[in-house]
Amino acid sequence: MRATSRRRPLRRRGSTLVTAVLGAATVVLGACAQVVPGVAVPDAAASAPPGLERFYTQQLAWGPCAPFAATEEDRQIYADPALQCARMEVPLDYAQPDGRTGTIAVLRHAAPASPQRIGSLVINPGGPGASGIQTAAYLSTSLAPTEVGRRFDVVGFDPRGVGKSEPGIRCLEGPERDADRRDDDTDSSPAGVAQTEAEERQTVDRCAQRTGVDVLANVGTRDVARDMDVLRAALGDAQLSYLGYSYGTRIGSTYAEQFPRNVRAMVLDGALDPDQDPTVELIEQGRGFQGAFDAFARDCTTRPNCPLGQDPAQTTAAYQQLTRPLIDAPLPLPDGRVLSYGDAQQGTINALYVEAYWPRLNRALTDLRAGQGAQLMTLSDEYYERNPDGTYASNQDAFEAIRCVDDPRVTDPAQSLTRAQAYNQAAPFLDSGRGASAARDSCAFWPVPPTSQPHIPQVPGLAPPLVVSTTGDPATPYQAGVELARALGGSLLTKIGDEHTAVFQNSPCVDDIATRYLVDGTPAPPGATCPAT
C-alpha cells in the first residue's frame, strides 16, 4: 500500500466541528442572487431534462434517521428528532433513465417556519467518498442558532456509491484493507513494481466484482452533479444554495457548468482547480503537506522534548529516522496488529489537516521514539475510518473509484516514475529512501473510461460564487482557490492559516462573510482577508 493523498473531508468530532415550502424566492439582480420576500416560487421541477421528469417530481418521504447511522456515535446524533432522513431515486445511468436506478441518502435539519426562511443549504464535505449526511447532522448542531440555521434547512446527501446511498462501492473487506495497509510497496525494483501492480490489478478486479462495472462507470462527479439537481427539485427549491468543502468544490464547479442558471448561491471552500492536470495537482498537494509538516515541526521544536529535536532545519531528517525503520520492522501493537511505515505516514498526514491535532501528533511521535505505535495507528485508523470491529467505512473504496473516472489516468510506467520522483522532491518527509517506484496505481487498470477531463468551466448566467482559500491549506493549495474564483467569475476570500477549509469552523470573520453571501448574495470585498484563528 503506497501512501495516499486523499482529499480528506471536513470531519472533526468531539470538541471540534465534524467535519460535517419557501417563504422567500431568489432572483438574480445584477451580479448577485438576492432574497425577495413575497415573490412566488416557480415550479422547482420545471427545468427537468426530457425523460427525467419522474425523478424531478418525486416527493421525498422523510422519516427518522436512525436507520441511516453507520456508527454508534452516529446513532446518538441521529436520534435527534430535529433530523429527518429520506431516500431519493436517481437513474444509475442518465443516458438510460428508464433503466436501473439507485437511491441517494439525504438528511435535513429544517429551519424554523418563518417568512424569513430562504430554502435549503446543500452541503458536501469532500473526499471524494465522505458522507454528506453525517457532516450535515453534525454541522447543523452548530448552525442551528445562527442566521444560516434560521434561514436555511441544512441538507446533506451521500453521493452515489458513498455511505448509505445504494448501490454502494465496495472493493476491499476489512481484513483485505488491513493487509493492504501493512504492505508498504516501497520496493522500487522491477520485481517490486510487478508485485505492486499485481496487487493493484487484484483490487480493481475485486471492485468490479463486488460493485459492478455498470456502477463504476457512473460514479463520477459528472453524475453526482446531476443527482444534486434532482435533489434541488425534490427539496422544492427553484435554485440551489450550496456549500462544498475540498472535493465538494469540484462537485460545485461541475454543477455550475451543467446547471449555471439553477444556482442561487455557492460557497466553495478548499478549492480544486478545475483546469489543473491531476499530476500537477498531486505534486502541489505534496508540497502543501510538506509545508504543513514544516509548520508543525517548527512549533514542535519550541517545546521541551520535541520528538523531532530542537533544530528546525533537521526535522524532516529526524522524522525519516523515526519512520523509515518501520519498512523493515513494523512495530507490534497491543491489539495484535502492527504499525507499518504506510500507517505512520497516514497517521501523520491525518494530523496535519488541522492545527488542533498537532498535540496528538507530537505525543504519537514521542511514543514512536519510545517504541510504541498505538497513538499513530489510531490517527491512521481515523483517516481510513476503521471501526473497532475491524470493518471500514466505504470512503477509501469510493475515493479510488471516483478518482479513477474523474481524472485522466497514468498508464505509462515512465510517467508514473517521473510523478513519484517529483512527489518525493515536493514532500521529502514522506520519502521512504528506497527510490521512487514506476508502479502504476489502480486507475491504470480501471475497467471503465474516465467521464471527466480537466478544463475551464463554461458558466454563462452563473450567479458569482464565493470561493474561500486558506494560505497554508495542506491538501488544497491556496492558488487553486484563486484559479477557481477566476474560472467561475466569483469573489475570493483569503483565510490566513495552516488548516484545511475554514467556513463555519470557528472563524467569525469567515463566517460573517459567508453568512452575508448565503443570505443576501453579498460578495467578498476585493482583497478580503481573514486572520488566523
Coordinates of C-alpha atoms in Angstrom, one line a residue:
M1 CA 0.0 0.0 0.0
R2 CA 1.6 3.2 -1.1
A3 CA 0.8 6.3 0.9
T4 CA -2.3 8.0 -0.4
S5 CA -3.0 11.7 -0.7
R6 CA -6.7 11.6 -0.4
R7 CA -8.5 15.0 -0.1
R8 CA -9.7 14.5 3.4
P9 CA -13.3 15.5 4.1
L10 CA -14.4 18.0 6.7
R11 CA -15.0 15.6 9.6
R12 CA -14.0 16.6 13.1
R13 CA -15.5 15.1 16.1
G14 CA -15.5 15.7 19.8
S15 CA -14.9 19.3 20.8
T16 CA -14.4 20.5 17.3
L17 CA -16.6 20.6 14.2
V18 CA -17.3 17.4 12.4
T19 CA -16.0 17.7 9.6
A20 CA -19.9 18.0 8.9
V21 CA -42.4 25.5 1.1
L22 CA -40.2 28.6 0.7
G23 CA -41.1 31.8 2.4
A24 CA -39.0 33.8 0.0
A25 CA -37.7 33.3 -3.5
T26 CA -34.5 34.3 -5.2
V27 CA -33.9 36.2 -8.4
V28 CA -30.7 37.4 -9.9
L29 CA -30.2 41.2 -9.6
G30 CA -27.1 42.5 -11.2
A31 CA -24.3 40.1 -10.2
C32 CA -25.7 38.6 -7.1
A33 CA -28.7 36.4 -6.0
Q34 CA -30.9 38.4 -3.7
V35 CA -33.7 37.3 -1.4
V36 CA -37.0 38.9 -2.3
P37 CA -39.8 38.2 0.2
G38 CA -43.2 37.5 -1.3
V39 CA -42.2 36.5 -4.8
A40 CA -43.9 33.3 -5.9
V41 CA -41.5 30.4 -6.4
P42 CA -41.7 28.8 -9.9
D43 CA -42.2 25.0 -10.2
A44 CA -38.8 23.6 -9.0
A45 CA -39.1 20.7 -11.5
A46 CA -39.8 22.9 -14.5
S47 CA -36.2 22.6 -15.7
A48 CA -36.2 18.8 -15.7
P49 CA -34.3 17.5 -18.7
P50 CA -36.5 15.4 -21.1
G51 CA -37.1 11.9 -19.8
L52 CA -36.2 12.7 -16.2
E53 CA -39.5 14.2 -15.1
R54 CA -40.4 11.4 -12.8
F55 CA -37.2 11.8 -10.8
Y56 CA -37.5 15.6 -10.6
T57 CA -41.1 15.5 -9.4
Q58 CA -40.6 12.8 -6.8
Q59 CA -41.7 13.5 -3.2
L60 CA -39.2 12.6 -0.5
A61 CA -40.7 10.5 2.3
W62 CA -39.0 12.0 5.4
G63 CA -38.6 9.8 8.5
P64 CA -36.3 9.1 11.4
C65 CA -32.5 9.0 10.7
A66 CA -31.7 6.0 13.0
P67 CA -31.7 3.5 10.1
F68 CA -29.1 5.7 8.3
A69 CA -26.5 5.6 11.1
A70 CA -23.2 4.0 10.3
T71 CA -21.6 4.1 13.8
E72 CA -22.6 4.2 17.4
E73 CA -21.6 7.8 17.5
D74 CA -23.9 8.5 14.5
R75 CA -26.7 6.6 16.2
Q76 CA -26.5 9.0 19.2
I77 CA -26.6 12.1 17.0
Y78 CA -29.2 10.7 14.5
A79 CA -31.6 10.2 17.4
D80 CA -32.2 13.9 17.4
P81 CA -35.9 14.4 16.4
A82 CA -34.9 17.6 14.6
L83 CA -33.1 15.4 12.0
Q84 CA -35.1 13.8 9.1
C85 CA -33.8 11.3 6.5
A86 CA -35.1 10.1 3.2
R87 CA -34.1 8.2 0.1
M88 CA -34.1 9.9 -3.4
E89 CA -34.3 7.8 -6.5
V90 CA -32.0 8.6 -9.4
P91 CA -31.1 6.7 -12.6
L92 CA -27.9 4.7 -12.5
D93 CA -27.1 5.9 -16.0
Y94 CA -28.6 9.2 -17.0
A95 CA -28.3 8.2 -20.7
Q96 CA -30.8 5.4 -19.8
P97 CA -33.3 7.0 -17.5
D98 CA -35.7 4.0 -17.9
G99 CA -33.0 1.5 -16.8
R100 CA -31.6 0.5 -13.5
T101 CA -32.0 3.1 -10.6
G102 CA -30.2 3.8 -7.4
T103 CA -31.1 5.7 -4.2
I104 CA -29.3 8.7 -2.6
A105 CA -29.4 9.0 1.2
V106 CA -30.5 12.5 2.3
L107 CA -30.6 14.2 5.7
R108 CA -32.0 17.6 6.7
H109 CA -32.3 19.8 9.7
A110 CA -35.2 22.0 9.0
A111 CA -35.2 25.7 9.7
P112 CA -38.0 27.1 11.8
A113 CA -41.1 28.0 9.9
S114 CA -40.8 31.7 9.2
P115 CA -41.4 34.3 6.4
Q116 CA -37.6 34.8 6.5
R117 CA -36.9 31.1 5.6
I118 CA -34.9 31.0 2.3
G119 CA -34.8 27.3 1.4
S120 CA -32.2 24.5 1.6
L121 CA -28.4 24.8 2.0
V122 CA -27.0 21.6 0.5
I123 CA -23.6 20.6 1.9
N124 CA -20.9 18.3 0.7
P125 CA -17.8 17.6 2.9
G126 CA -15.3 16.4 0.4
G127 CA -13.3 13.2 -0.1
P128 CA -14.3 12.0 -2.6
G129 CA -16.0 9.4 -0.5
A130 CA -17.1 11.3 2.5
S131 CA -20.7 11.1 3.9
G132 CA -22.7 14.2 3.4
I133 CA -25.5 13.1 5.7
Q134 CA -23.0 12.6 8.5
T135 CA -21.5 16.0 8.1
A136 CA -24.9 17.8 7.8
A137 CA -26.0 16.1 11.1
Y138 CA -23.0 17.4 13.0
L139 CA -22.8 20.8 11.3
S140 CA -26.5 21.5 11.8
T141 CA -25.9 21.4 15.6
S142 CA -23.6 24.4 15.4
L143 CA -25.5 26.2 12.7
A144 CA -29.0 25.9 14.3
P145 CA -28.7 29.0 16.5
T146 CA -27.1 31.1 13.7
E147 CA -28.7 33.2 11.0
V148 CA -27.8 30.5 8.5
G149 CA -29.5 27.8 10.6
R150 CA -32.6 30.0 11.0
R151 CA -32.9 30.9 7.3
F152 CA -31.9 27.5 5.7
D153 CA -32.7 23.8 6.0
V154 CA -29.3 22.2 6.4
V155 CA -29.2 19.3 3.9
G156 CA -26.6 16.7 3.3
F157 CA -26.5 13.8 0.9
D158 CA -24.3 10.8 0.4
P159 CA -23.1 10.9 -3.2
R160 CA -23.9 7.9 -5.4
G161 CA -21.9 4.9 -4.3
V162 CA -21.0 6.5 -1.0
G163 CA -22.1 5.8 2.6
K164 CA -25.7 4.9 2.9
S165 CA -26.5 5.6 -0.8
E166 CA -27.3 2.5 -2.9
P167 CA -25.8 0.6 -4.7
G168 CA -22.6 1.2 -2.7
I169 CA -19.0 1.0 -3.8
R170 CA -17.2 -1.9 -2.2
C171 CA -13.7 -3.1 -3.1
L172 CA -11.9 -4.4 -0.1
E173 CA -13.3 -6.1 3.0
G174 CA -11.9 -5.3 6.4
P175 CA -9.1 -8.0 6.6
E176 CA -8.1 -7.2 3.0
R177 CA -7.8 -3.4 3.8
D178 CA -5.7 -4.3 6.9
A179 CA -3.4 -6.3 4.7
D180 CA -3.2 -3.6 2.1
R181 CA -2.2 -1.1 4.8
R182 CA 0.5 -3.4 6.1
D183 CA 2.1 -3.7 2.6
D184 CA 4.2 -0.5 2.1
D185 CA 5.1 -1.2 -1.5
T186 CA 8.4 0.6 -1.1
D187 CA 10.4 -1.9 -3.2
S188 CA 11.2 0.0 -6.4
S189 CA 13.0 -2.9 -8.1
P190 CA 11.4 -4.5 -11.2
A191 CA 10.2 -7.3 -9.0
G192 CA 8.7 -4.9 -6.5
V193 CA 7.0 -2.9 -9.2
A194 CA 5.5 -6.1 -10.7
Q195 CA 4.2 -7.2 -7.2
T196 CA 2.7 -3.8 -6.6
E197 CA 0.9 -3.7 -9.9
A198 CA -0.4 -7.2 -9.4
E199 CA -1.9 -6.1 -6.1
E200 CA -3.5 -3.1 -7.8
R201 CA -5.0 -5.3 -10.5
Q202 CA -6.4 -7.6 -7.8
T203 CA -8.0 -4.6 -6.1
V204 CA -9.6 -3.5 -9.4
D205 CA -10.9 -6.9 -10.0
R206 CA -12.5 -7.0 -6.6
C207 CA -14.0 -3.6 -7.2
A208 CA -15.6 -4.7 -10.4
Q209 CA -16.9 -8.0 -8.9
R210 CA -18.3 -6.5 -5.7
T211 CA -19.6 -3.3 -7.1
G212 CA -20.4 -4.0 -10.7
V213 CA -18.9 -2.4 -13.8
D214 CA -22.1 -0.6 -14.6
V215 CA -22.0 1.1 -11.2
L216 CA -18.3 2.0 -11.5
A217 CA -19.0 3.6 -14.9
N218 CA -21.4 6.1 -13.4
V219 CA -20.0 7.2 -10.0
G220 CA -18.0 10.2 -11.2
T221 CA -18.6 13.8 -10.3
R222 CA -20.4 14.4 -13.6
D223 CA -23.2 12.2 -12.4
V224 CA -23.1 13.4 -8.8
A225 CA -23.8 16.9 -10.1
R226 CA -26.8 15.6 -12.0
D227 CA -28.1 13.9 -8.8
M228 CA -27.7 17.2 -7.0
D229 CA -30.0 18.9 -9.4
V230 CA -32.6 16.2 -8.9
L231 CA -32.2 16.9 -5.2
R232 CA -32.7 20.6 -5.6
A233 CA -36.0 19.9 -7.3
A234 CA -37.1 17.2 -4.8
L235 CA -36.4 19.7 -2.0
G236 CA -38.7 22.2 -3.7
D237 CA -36.0 24.8 -4.4
A238 CA -36.2 26.7 -7.6
Q239 CA -32.4 27.4 -7.3
L240 CA -29.6 25.7 -5.4
S241 CA -27.8 27.1 -2.4
Y242 CA -24.6 25.0 -1.9
L243 CA -21.7 24.8 0.4
G244 CA -18.9 22.5 -0.8
Y245 CA -15.6 21.7 1.0
S246 CA -12.5 20.3 -0.6
Y247 CA -13.5 17.8 -3.3
G248 CA -17.0 19.2 -2.8
T249 CA -15.8 22.3 -4.7
R250 CA -15.4 20.0 -7.7
I251 CA -19.0 18.9 -7.4
G252 CA -19.9 22.6 -7.1
S253 CA -18.0 23.7 -10.2
T254 CA -19.3 20.7 -12.2
Y255 CA -22.8 21.6 -11.2
A256 CA -22.3 25.2 -12.1
E257 CA -21.2 24.2 -15.6
Q258 CA -24.1 21.8 -16.1
F259 CA -26.8 24.0 -14.5
P260 CA -25.5 27.6 -14.3
R261 CA -28.9 29.2 -14.1
N262 CA -30.1 26.9 -11.4
V263 CA -27.5 28.3 -8.9
R264 CA -28.7 30.8 -6.3
A265 CA -25.5 30.9 -4.2
M266 CA -22.4 28.7 -4.0
V267 CA -19.7 28.7 -1.3
L268 CA -16.6 26.7 -2.4
D269 CA -14.1 26.2 0.4
G270 CA -10.7 24.5 0.0
A271 CA -10.8 24.6 -3.8
L272 CA -9.7 22.3 -6.5
D273 CA -8.5 24.0 -9.7
P274 CA -10.8 22.5 -12.4
D275 CA -8.3 23.0 -15.1
Q276 CA -5.3 21.6 -13.3
D277 CA -3.6 18.4 -14.5
P278 CA -4.1 15.7 -11.9
T279 CA -0.3 15.0 -11.7
V280 CA 0.4 18.7 -11.1
E281 CA -2.4 18.7 -8.5
L282 CA -0.8 15.7 -6.8
I283 CA 2.6 17.4 -6.7
E284 CA 1.2 20.6 -5.4
Q285 CA -0.7 18.7 -2.7
G286 CA 2.6 17.0 -1.7
R287 CA 4.2 20.4 -1.4
G288 CA 1.3 21.5 0.7
F289 CA 1.7 18.6 3.1
Q290 CA 5.4 19.4 3.4
G291 CA 4.5 22.9 4.3
A292 CA 2.1 21.8 6.9
F293 CA 4.7 19.3 8.3
D294 CA 7.2 22.1 8.5
A295 CA 4.8 24.4 10.4
F296 CA 4.0 21.5 12.8
A297 CA 7.8 20.8 13.2
R298 CA 8.6 24.5 13.9
D299 CA 6.1 24.5 16.6
C300 CA 7.3 21.2 18.0
T301 CA 10.9 22.4 18.2
T302 CA 9.9 25.3 20.5
R303 CA 8.6 22.8 23.1
P304 CA 10.6 20.7 25.5
N305 CA 11.4 17.1 24.4
C306 CA 10.2 17.5 20.9
P307 CA 10.5 14.1 19.2
L308 CA 12.0 15.8 16.1
G309 CA 14.7 17.5 18.1
Q310 CA 15.3 21.3 18.6
D311 CA 16.8 22.2 15.2
P312 CA 14.1 23.2 12.7
A313 CA 16.5 22.6 9.8
Q314 CA 16.7 18.9 10.8
T315 CA 13.1 18.0 11.4
T316 CA 12.5 16.2 8.1
A317 CA 15.5 14.1 8.6
A318 CA 14.5 13.4 12.2
Y319 CA 11.0 12.3 11.1
Q320 CA 12.6 10.0 8.4
Q321 CA 14.8 8.4 11.1
L322 CA 11.8 7.7 13.2
T323 CA 9.6 6.2 10.5
R324 CA 11.9 4.6 7.9
P325 CA 12.8 1.6 10.2
L326 CA 9.2 0.6 10.1
I327 CA 9.7 -0.5 6.5
D328 CA 11.8 -3.5 7.6
A329 CA 10.5 -3.8 11.1
P330 CA 6.8 -2.9 11.6
L331 CA 6.0 -2.1 15.2
P332 CA 3.8 -4.7 17.0
L333 CA 0.8 -3.2 18.7
P334 CA -1.2 -4.4 21.8
D335 CA -4.2 -5.4 19.6
G336 CA -2.1 -7.8 17.6
R337 CA -1.7 -5.6 14.6
V338 CA 1.5 -3.8 13.5
L339 CA 2.2 -0.2 12.7
S340 CA 3.5 -0.2 9.2
Y341 CA 5.6 2.6 7.5
G342 CA 2.5 3.5 5.4
D343 CA 0.3 3.8 8.5
A344 CA 2.9 6.0 10.2
Q345 CA 2.7 8.3 7.2
Q346 CA -1.1 8.3 7.0
G347 CA -1.4 8.9 10.7
T348 CA 0.9 11.9 10.3
I349 CA -1.0 13.2 7.3
N350 CA -4.2 13.0 9.2
A351 CA -2.9 15.1 12.0
L352 CA -1.6 17.8 9.6
Y353 CA -5.0 18.7 8.3
V354 CA -5.9 20.7 11.5
E355 CA -3.6 22.5 13.9
A356 CA -5.8 21.2 16.8
Y357 CA -4.4 17.7 16.1
W358 CA -0.7 18.8 16.4
P359 CA -0.5 17.9 20.1
R360 CA -1.8 14.4 19.2
L361 CA 0.9 14.1 16.6
N362 CA 3.6 15.3 19.0
R363 CA 2.5 12.6 21.5
A364 CA 2.3 9.9 18.8
L365 CA 5.8 10.6 17.5
T366 CA 7.1 10.8 21.1
D367 CA 5.6 7.3 21.7
L368 CA 7.1 6.1 18.4
R369 CA 10.5 7.2 19.5
A370 CA 9.9 5.1 22.6
G371 CA 8.9 2.1 20.6
Q372 CA 5.2 2.5 20.9
G373 CA 2.9 2.9 17.9
A374 CA -0.7 2.8 19.2
Q375 CA -1.4 6.5 19.0
L376 CA 0.0 6.9 15.5
M377 CA -2.1 3.9 14.5
T378 CA -5.2 5.5 16.0
L379 CA -4.6 8.5 13.8
S380 CA -4.3 6.3 10.7
D381 CA -7.4 4.3 11.6
E382 CA -9.3 7.6 11.9
Y383 CA -8.1 8.6 8.4
Y384 CA -9.3 5.3 7.0
E385 CA -12.4 5.2 9.1
R386 CA -11.7 1.8 10.5
N387 CA -14.3 0.7 13.1
P388 CA -13.4 -1.1 16.4
D389 CA -14.7 -4.4 15.0
G390 CA -12.3 -4.3 12.1
T391 CA -14.8 -3.2 9.4
Y392 CA -14.3 0.0 7.4
A393 CA -16.5 2.8 6.1
S394 CA -16.5 2.8 2.3
N395 CA -14.7 6.1 1.9
Q396 CA -11.4 4.7 0.7
D397 CA -13.1 2.4 -1.8
A398 CA -15.2 5.3 -3.1
F399 CA -12.2 7.6 -3.3
E400 CA -10.4 5.2 -5.6
A401 CA -13.5 4.6 -7.8
I402 CA -14.4 8.2 -8.2
R403 CA -10.9 9.4 -8.7
C404 CA -10.4 6.8 -11.5
V405 CA -13.4 8.1 -13.5
D406 CA -12.9 11.8 -12.7
D407 CA -9.2 12.2 -13.8
P408 CA -7.1 11.2 -16.8
R409 CA -5.2 8.1 -15.9
V410 CA -1.4 7.4 -16.0
T411 CA -0.7 4.2 -17.9
D412 CA 2.9 4.9 -18.9
P413 CA 5.3 3.5 -16.3
A414 CA 7.9 6.1 -17.2
Q415 CA 5.4 8.9 -16.4
S416 CA 4.4 7.1 -13.2
L417 CA 8.1 7.0 -12.2
T418 CA 8.6 10.7 -13.0
R419 CA 5.5 11.6 -10.9
A420 CA 6.7 9.6 -8.0
Q421 CA 10.1 11.3 -8.2
A422 CA 8.5 14.7 -8.2
Y423 CA 6.3 13.8 -5.3
N424 CA 9.3 12.8 -3.2
Q425 CA 11.0 16.1 -4.0
A426 CA 7.9 18.0 -3.1
A427 CA 7.3 16.1 0.2
P428 CA 10.6 14.8 1.4
F429 CA 9.3 13.9 4.8
L430 CA 7.2 11.2 3.0
D431 CA 10.2 9.9 1.0
S432 CA 10.9 6.3 2.0
G433 CA 14.6 6.5 0.9
R434 CA 14.1 3.3 -1.2
G435 CA 13.8 5.2 -4.5
A436 CA 10.8 6.2 -6.5
S437 CA 8.7 3.4 -7.9
A438 CA 7.4 3.2 -11.5
A439 CA 4.4 1.1 -10.3
R440 CA 1.1 2.3 -11.8
D441 CA -1.8 2.8 -9.5
S442 CA -5.2 1.1 -9.7
C443 CA -6.6 3.7 -12.1
A444 CA -4.3 2.5 -14.8
F445 CA -6.2 -0.8 -14.8
W446 CA -9.7 0.5 -14.2
P447 CA -12.4 -1.3 -16.2
V448 CA -14.2 1.8 -17.4
P449 CA -13.0 5.0 -19.0
P450 CA -12.9 8.4 -17.4
T451 CA -16.1 10.5 -17.6
S452 CA -14.4 13.9 -17.0
Q453 CA -11.3 15.8 -18.1
P454 CA -9.7 18.9 -16.5
H455 CA -11.0 22.1 -18.2
I456 CA -12.1 25.6 -17.5
P457 CA -15.9 25.5 -16.9
Q458 CA -18.2 27.4 -19.2
V459 CA -20.8 29.0 -16.9
P460 CA -22.9 31.6 -18.7
G461 CA -25.5 33.1 -16.4
L462 CA -23.9 31.8 -13.2
A463 CA -24.5 33.8 -10.1
P464 CA -20.9 34.5 -8.9
P465 CA -19.8 32.1 -6.2
L466 CA -17.8 32.8 -3.1
V467 CA -14.5 30.9 -3.1
V468 CA -12.6 30.6 0.2
S469 CA -9.0 29.6 0.2
T470 CA -6.6 29.2 3.1
T471 CA -3.0 30.3 2.7
G472 CA -1.4 27.2 4.2
D473 CA -4.0 24.6 3.4
P474 CA -2.1 21.3 3.3
A475 CA -4.5 19.4 1.0
T476 CA -5.8 22.1 -1.5
P477 CA -3.2 24.7 -2.1
Y478 CA -4.2 28.4 -1.9
Q479 CA -3.6 29.1 -5.6
A480 CA -6.2 26.6 -6.6
G481 CA -8.8 28.8 -4.9
V482 CA -7.5 31.8 -6.8
E483 CA -7.8 29.9 -10.1
L484 CA -11.3 28.6 -9.3
A485 CA -12.6 32.0 -8.4
R486 CA -11.2 33.3 -11.7
A487 CA -12.7 30.4 -13.7
L488 CA -16.2 30.9 -12.2
G489 CA -16.2 34.7 -12.0
G490 CA -16.6 34.6 -8.3
S491 CA -15.3 36.6 -5.3
L492 CA -12.3 35.3 -3.3
L493 CA -11.9 35.3 0.5
T494 CA -8.4 34.6 1.7
K495 CA -8.1 32.9 5.1
I496 CA -4.7 33.1 6.8
G497 CA -3.8 29.8 8.4
D498 CA -2.5 26.2 8.0
E499 CA -5.7 24.2 8.2
H500 CA -7.8 22.6 5.5
T501 CA -11.0 24.6 4.9
A502 CA -12.5 27.4 7.1
V503 CA -16.2 28.1 6.7
F504 CA -18.2 27.6 9.9
Q505 CA -15.1 26.4 11.7
N506 CA -14.6 29.0 14.5
S507 CA -13.5 32.0 12.4
P508 CA -16.0 34.8 13.0
C509 CA -14.5 36.8 10.1
V510 CA -15.0 33.9 7.6
D511 CA -18.4 33.0 9.0
D512 CA -19.7 36.6 8.8
I513 CA -18.7 37.0 5.1
A514 CA -20.1 33.5 4.2
T515 CA -23.4 34.3 6.0
R516 CA -23.9 37.6 4.3
Y517 CA -23.2 35.9 0.9
L518 CA -25.5 33.0 1.5
V519 CA -28.4 35.1 2.9
D520 CA -28.4 38.1 0.6
G521 CA -25.7 37.5 -2.0
T522 CA -23.1 40.0 -0.8
P523 CA -19.8 39.0 -2.3
A524 CA -16.5 39.2 -0.5
P525 CA -14.9 42.6 -1.0
P526 CA -11.9 42.8 -3.3
G527 CA -8.8 41.6 -1.4
A528 CA -10.9 40.3 1.5
T529 CA -8.7 38.5 4.1
C530 CA -9.5 36.9 7.4
P531 CA -6.8 36.5 10.1
A532 CA -5.6 33.2 11.6
T533 CA -7.7 31.8 14.4

